[in-house]
Short mmCIF file of N, CA and C in Angstrom, two decimals:
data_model
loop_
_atom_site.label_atom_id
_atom_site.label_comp_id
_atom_site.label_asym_id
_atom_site.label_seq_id
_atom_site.Cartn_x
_atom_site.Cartn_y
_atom_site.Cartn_z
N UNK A 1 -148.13 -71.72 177.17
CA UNK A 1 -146.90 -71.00 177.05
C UNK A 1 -147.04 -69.83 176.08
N UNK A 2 -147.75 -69.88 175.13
CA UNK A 2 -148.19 -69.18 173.91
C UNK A 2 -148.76 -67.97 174.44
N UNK A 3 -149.52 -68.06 175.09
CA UNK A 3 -150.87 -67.43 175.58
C UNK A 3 -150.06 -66.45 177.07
N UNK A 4 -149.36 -67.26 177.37
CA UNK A 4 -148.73 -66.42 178.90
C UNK A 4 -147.93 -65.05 178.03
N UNK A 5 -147.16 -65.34 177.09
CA UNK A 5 -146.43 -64.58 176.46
C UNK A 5 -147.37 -63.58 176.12
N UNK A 6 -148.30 -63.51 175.05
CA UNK A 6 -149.42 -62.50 174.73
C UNK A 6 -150.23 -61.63 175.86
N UNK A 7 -149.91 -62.65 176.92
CA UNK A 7 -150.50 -61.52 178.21
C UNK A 7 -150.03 -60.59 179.16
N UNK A 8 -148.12 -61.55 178.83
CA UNK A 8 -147.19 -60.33 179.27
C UNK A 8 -147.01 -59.37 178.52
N UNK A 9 -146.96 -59.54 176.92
CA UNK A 9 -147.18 -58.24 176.32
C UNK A 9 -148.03 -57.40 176.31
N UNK A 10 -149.28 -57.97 176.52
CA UNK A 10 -150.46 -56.74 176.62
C UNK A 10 -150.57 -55.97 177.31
N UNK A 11 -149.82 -56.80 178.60
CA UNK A 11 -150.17 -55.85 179.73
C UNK A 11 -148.76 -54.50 180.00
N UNK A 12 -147.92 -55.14 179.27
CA UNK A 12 -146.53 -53.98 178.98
C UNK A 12 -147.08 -53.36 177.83
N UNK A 13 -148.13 -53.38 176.80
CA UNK A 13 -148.85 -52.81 176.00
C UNK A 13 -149.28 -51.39 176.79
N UNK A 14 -150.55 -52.05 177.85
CA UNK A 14 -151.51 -51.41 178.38
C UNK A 14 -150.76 -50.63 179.38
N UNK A 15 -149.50 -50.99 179.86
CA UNK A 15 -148.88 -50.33 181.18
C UNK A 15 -148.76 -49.06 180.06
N UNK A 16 -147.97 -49.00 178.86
CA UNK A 16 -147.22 -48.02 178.22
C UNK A 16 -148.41 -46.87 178.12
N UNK A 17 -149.51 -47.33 177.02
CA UNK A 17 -150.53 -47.07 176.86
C UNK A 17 -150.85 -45.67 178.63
N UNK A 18 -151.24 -46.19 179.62
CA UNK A 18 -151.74 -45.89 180.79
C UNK A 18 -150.59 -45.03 181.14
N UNK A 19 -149.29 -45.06 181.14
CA UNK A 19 -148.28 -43.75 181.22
C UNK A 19 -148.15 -42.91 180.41
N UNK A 20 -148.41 -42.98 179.65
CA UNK A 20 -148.60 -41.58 177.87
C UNK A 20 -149.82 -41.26 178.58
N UNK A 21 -150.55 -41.58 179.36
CA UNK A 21 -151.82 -40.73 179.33
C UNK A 21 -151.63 -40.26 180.62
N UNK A 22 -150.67 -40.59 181.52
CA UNK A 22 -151.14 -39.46 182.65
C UNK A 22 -149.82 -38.81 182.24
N UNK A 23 -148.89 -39.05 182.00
CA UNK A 23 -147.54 -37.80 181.44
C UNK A 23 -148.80 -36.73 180.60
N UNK A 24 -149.29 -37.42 179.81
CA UNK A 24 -150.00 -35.92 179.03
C UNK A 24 -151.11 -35.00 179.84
N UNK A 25 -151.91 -35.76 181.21
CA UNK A 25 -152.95 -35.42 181.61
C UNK A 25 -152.20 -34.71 183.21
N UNK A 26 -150.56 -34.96 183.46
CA UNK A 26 -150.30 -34.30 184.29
C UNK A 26 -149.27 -32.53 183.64
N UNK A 27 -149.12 -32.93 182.14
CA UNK A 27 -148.84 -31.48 181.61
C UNK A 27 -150.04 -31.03 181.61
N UNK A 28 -151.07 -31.51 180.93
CA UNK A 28 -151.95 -30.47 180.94
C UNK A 28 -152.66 -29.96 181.90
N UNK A 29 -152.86 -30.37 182.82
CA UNK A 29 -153.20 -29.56 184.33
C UNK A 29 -151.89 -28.52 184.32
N UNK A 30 -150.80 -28.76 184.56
CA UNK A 30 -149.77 -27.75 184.83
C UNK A 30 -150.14 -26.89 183.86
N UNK A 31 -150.38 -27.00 182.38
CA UNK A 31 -150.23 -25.46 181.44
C UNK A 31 -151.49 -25.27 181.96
N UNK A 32 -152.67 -25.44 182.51
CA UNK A 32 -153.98 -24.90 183.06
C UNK A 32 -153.57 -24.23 183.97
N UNK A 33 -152.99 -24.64 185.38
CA UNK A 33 -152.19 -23.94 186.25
C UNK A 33 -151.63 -22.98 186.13
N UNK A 34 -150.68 -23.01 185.42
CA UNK A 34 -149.85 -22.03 185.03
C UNK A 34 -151.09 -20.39 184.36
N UNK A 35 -151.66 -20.93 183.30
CA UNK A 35 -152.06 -20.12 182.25
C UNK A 35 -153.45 -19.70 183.09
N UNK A 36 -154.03 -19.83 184.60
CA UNK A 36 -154.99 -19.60 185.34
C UNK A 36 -154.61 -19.76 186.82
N UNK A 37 -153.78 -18.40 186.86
CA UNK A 37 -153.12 -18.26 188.06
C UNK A 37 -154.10 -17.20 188.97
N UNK A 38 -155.29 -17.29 188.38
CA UNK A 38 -156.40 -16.52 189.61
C UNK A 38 -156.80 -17.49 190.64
N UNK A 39 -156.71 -19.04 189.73
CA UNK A 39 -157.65 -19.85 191.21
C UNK A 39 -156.57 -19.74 192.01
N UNK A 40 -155.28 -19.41 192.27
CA UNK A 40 -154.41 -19.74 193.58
C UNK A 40 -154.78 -18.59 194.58
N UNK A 41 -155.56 -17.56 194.17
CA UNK A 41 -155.90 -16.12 194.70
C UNK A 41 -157.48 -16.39 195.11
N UNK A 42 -157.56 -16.07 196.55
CA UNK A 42 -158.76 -15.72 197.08
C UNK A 42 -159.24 -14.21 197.16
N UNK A 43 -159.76 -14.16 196.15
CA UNK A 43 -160.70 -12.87 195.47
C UNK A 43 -162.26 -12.97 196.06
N UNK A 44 -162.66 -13.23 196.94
CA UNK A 44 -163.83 -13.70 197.47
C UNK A 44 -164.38 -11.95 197.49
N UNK A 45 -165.20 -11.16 197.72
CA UNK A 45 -166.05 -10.28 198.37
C UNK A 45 -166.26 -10.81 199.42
N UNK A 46 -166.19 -9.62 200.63
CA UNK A 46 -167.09 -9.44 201.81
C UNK A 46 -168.79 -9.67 201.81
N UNK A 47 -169.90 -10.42 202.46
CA UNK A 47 -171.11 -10.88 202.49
C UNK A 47 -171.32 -9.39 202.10
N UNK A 48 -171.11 -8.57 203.08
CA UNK A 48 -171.60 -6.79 203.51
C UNK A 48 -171.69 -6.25 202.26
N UNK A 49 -170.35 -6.37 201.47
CA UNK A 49 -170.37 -6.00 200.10
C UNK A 49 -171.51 -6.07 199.34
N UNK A 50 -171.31 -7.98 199.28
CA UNK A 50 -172.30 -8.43 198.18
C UNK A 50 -173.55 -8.17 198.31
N UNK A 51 -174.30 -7.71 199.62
CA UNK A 51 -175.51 -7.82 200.03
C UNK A 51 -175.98 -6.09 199.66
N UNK A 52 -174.85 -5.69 199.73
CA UNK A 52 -175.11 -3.68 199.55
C UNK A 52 -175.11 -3.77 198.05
N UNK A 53 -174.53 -4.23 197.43
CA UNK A 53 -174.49 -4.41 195.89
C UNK A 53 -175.70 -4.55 195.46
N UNK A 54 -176.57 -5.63 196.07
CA UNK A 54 -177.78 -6.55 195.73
C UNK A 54 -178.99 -5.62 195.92
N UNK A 55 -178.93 -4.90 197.36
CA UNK A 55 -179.89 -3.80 197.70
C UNK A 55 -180.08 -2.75 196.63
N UNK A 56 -178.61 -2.27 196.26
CA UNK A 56 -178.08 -0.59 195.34
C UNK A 56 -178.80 -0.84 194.03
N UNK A 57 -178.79 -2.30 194.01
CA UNK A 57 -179.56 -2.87 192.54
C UNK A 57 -181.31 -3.08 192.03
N UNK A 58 -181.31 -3.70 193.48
CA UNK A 58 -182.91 -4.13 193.14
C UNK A 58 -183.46 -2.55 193.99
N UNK A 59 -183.42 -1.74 194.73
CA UNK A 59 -184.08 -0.88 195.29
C UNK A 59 -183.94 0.54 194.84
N UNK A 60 -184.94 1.40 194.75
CA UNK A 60 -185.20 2.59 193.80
C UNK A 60 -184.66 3.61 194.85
N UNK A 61 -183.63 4.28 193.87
CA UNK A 61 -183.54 5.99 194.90
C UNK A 61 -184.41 6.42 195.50
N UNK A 62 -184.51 7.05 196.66
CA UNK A 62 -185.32 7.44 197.57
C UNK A 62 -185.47 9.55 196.84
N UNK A 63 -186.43 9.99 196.49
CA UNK A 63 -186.44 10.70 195.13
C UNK A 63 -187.22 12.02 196.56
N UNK A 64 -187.93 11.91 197.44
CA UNK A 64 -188.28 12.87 198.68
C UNK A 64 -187.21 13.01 199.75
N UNK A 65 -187.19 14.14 199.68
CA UNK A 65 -185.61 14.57 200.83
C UNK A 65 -185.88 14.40 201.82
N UNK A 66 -187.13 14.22 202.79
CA UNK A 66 -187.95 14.43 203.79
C UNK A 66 -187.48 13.00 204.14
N UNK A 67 -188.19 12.05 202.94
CA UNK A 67 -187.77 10.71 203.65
C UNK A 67 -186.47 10.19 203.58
N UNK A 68 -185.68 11.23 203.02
CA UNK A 68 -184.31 10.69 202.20
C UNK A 68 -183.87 10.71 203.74
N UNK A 69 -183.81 11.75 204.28
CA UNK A 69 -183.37 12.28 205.82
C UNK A 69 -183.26 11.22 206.95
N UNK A 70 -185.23 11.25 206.66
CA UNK A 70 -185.46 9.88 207.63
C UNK A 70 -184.13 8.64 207.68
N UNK A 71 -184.01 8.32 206.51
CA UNK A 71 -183.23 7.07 206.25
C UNK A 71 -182.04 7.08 206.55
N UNK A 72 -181.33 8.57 206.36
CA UNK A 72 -180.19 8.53 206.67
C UNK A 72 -180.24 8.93 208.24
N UNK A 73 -180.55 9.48 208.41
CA UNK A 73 -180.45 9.33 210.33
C UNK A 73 -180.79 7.93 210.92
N UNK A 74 -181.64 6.81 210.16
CA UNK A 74 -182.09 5.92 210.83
C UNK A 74 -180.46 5.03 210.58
N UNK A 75 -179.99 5.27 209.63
CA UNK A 75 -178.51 4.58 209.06
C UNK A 75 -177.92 4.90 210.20
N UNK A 76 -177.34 6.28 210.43
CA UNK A 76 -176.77 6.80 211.32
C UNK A 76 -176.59 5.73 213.11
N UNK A 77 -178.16 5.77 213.07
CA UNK A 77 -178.42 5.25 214.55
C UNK A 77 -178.44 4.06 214.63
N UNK A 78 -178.16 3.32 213.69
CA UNK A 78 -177.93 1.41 213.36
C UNK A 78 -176.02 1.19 213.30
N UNK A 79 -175.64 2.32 212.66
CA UNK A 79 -174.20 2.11 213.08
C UNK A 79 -173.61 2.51 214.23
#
């Protein structure tokens, strides 16, 4: 009888305990939410973008007009 009593309290202990922690762990997602309102926004880049970015970066100006030409007419005839 002793013992049943101590286990209904613990566990109205542990219930209390286990609601203070998601009341606090469901504000704090909301002020995250709130205060990081980019993740609701798909800001993605286009592949085309990212891949022209990547080229403009790793590859050296073309510095001869002769071949500069070449390249751009070959551009020309790929679009």
């Amino acid at each position: 009888m002793i013992f049943a009593s101590y286990a209904g309290q613990a566990f109205m202990i542990l219930g209390i305990i286990l609601g203070v922690m998601v009341v606090i762990a469901l504000t704090a997602f909301i002020i995250y939410r709130i205060s990081h309102p980019k993740l609701k926004q798909d800001d993605k880049p286009e592949e085309s973008q990212i891949v022209d970015e990547e080229l403009n970066r790793i590859l050296k100006p073309i510095d001869d007009d002769e071949v500069a030409k070449e390249v751009e007419q070959y551009q020309d005839k790929d679009e």
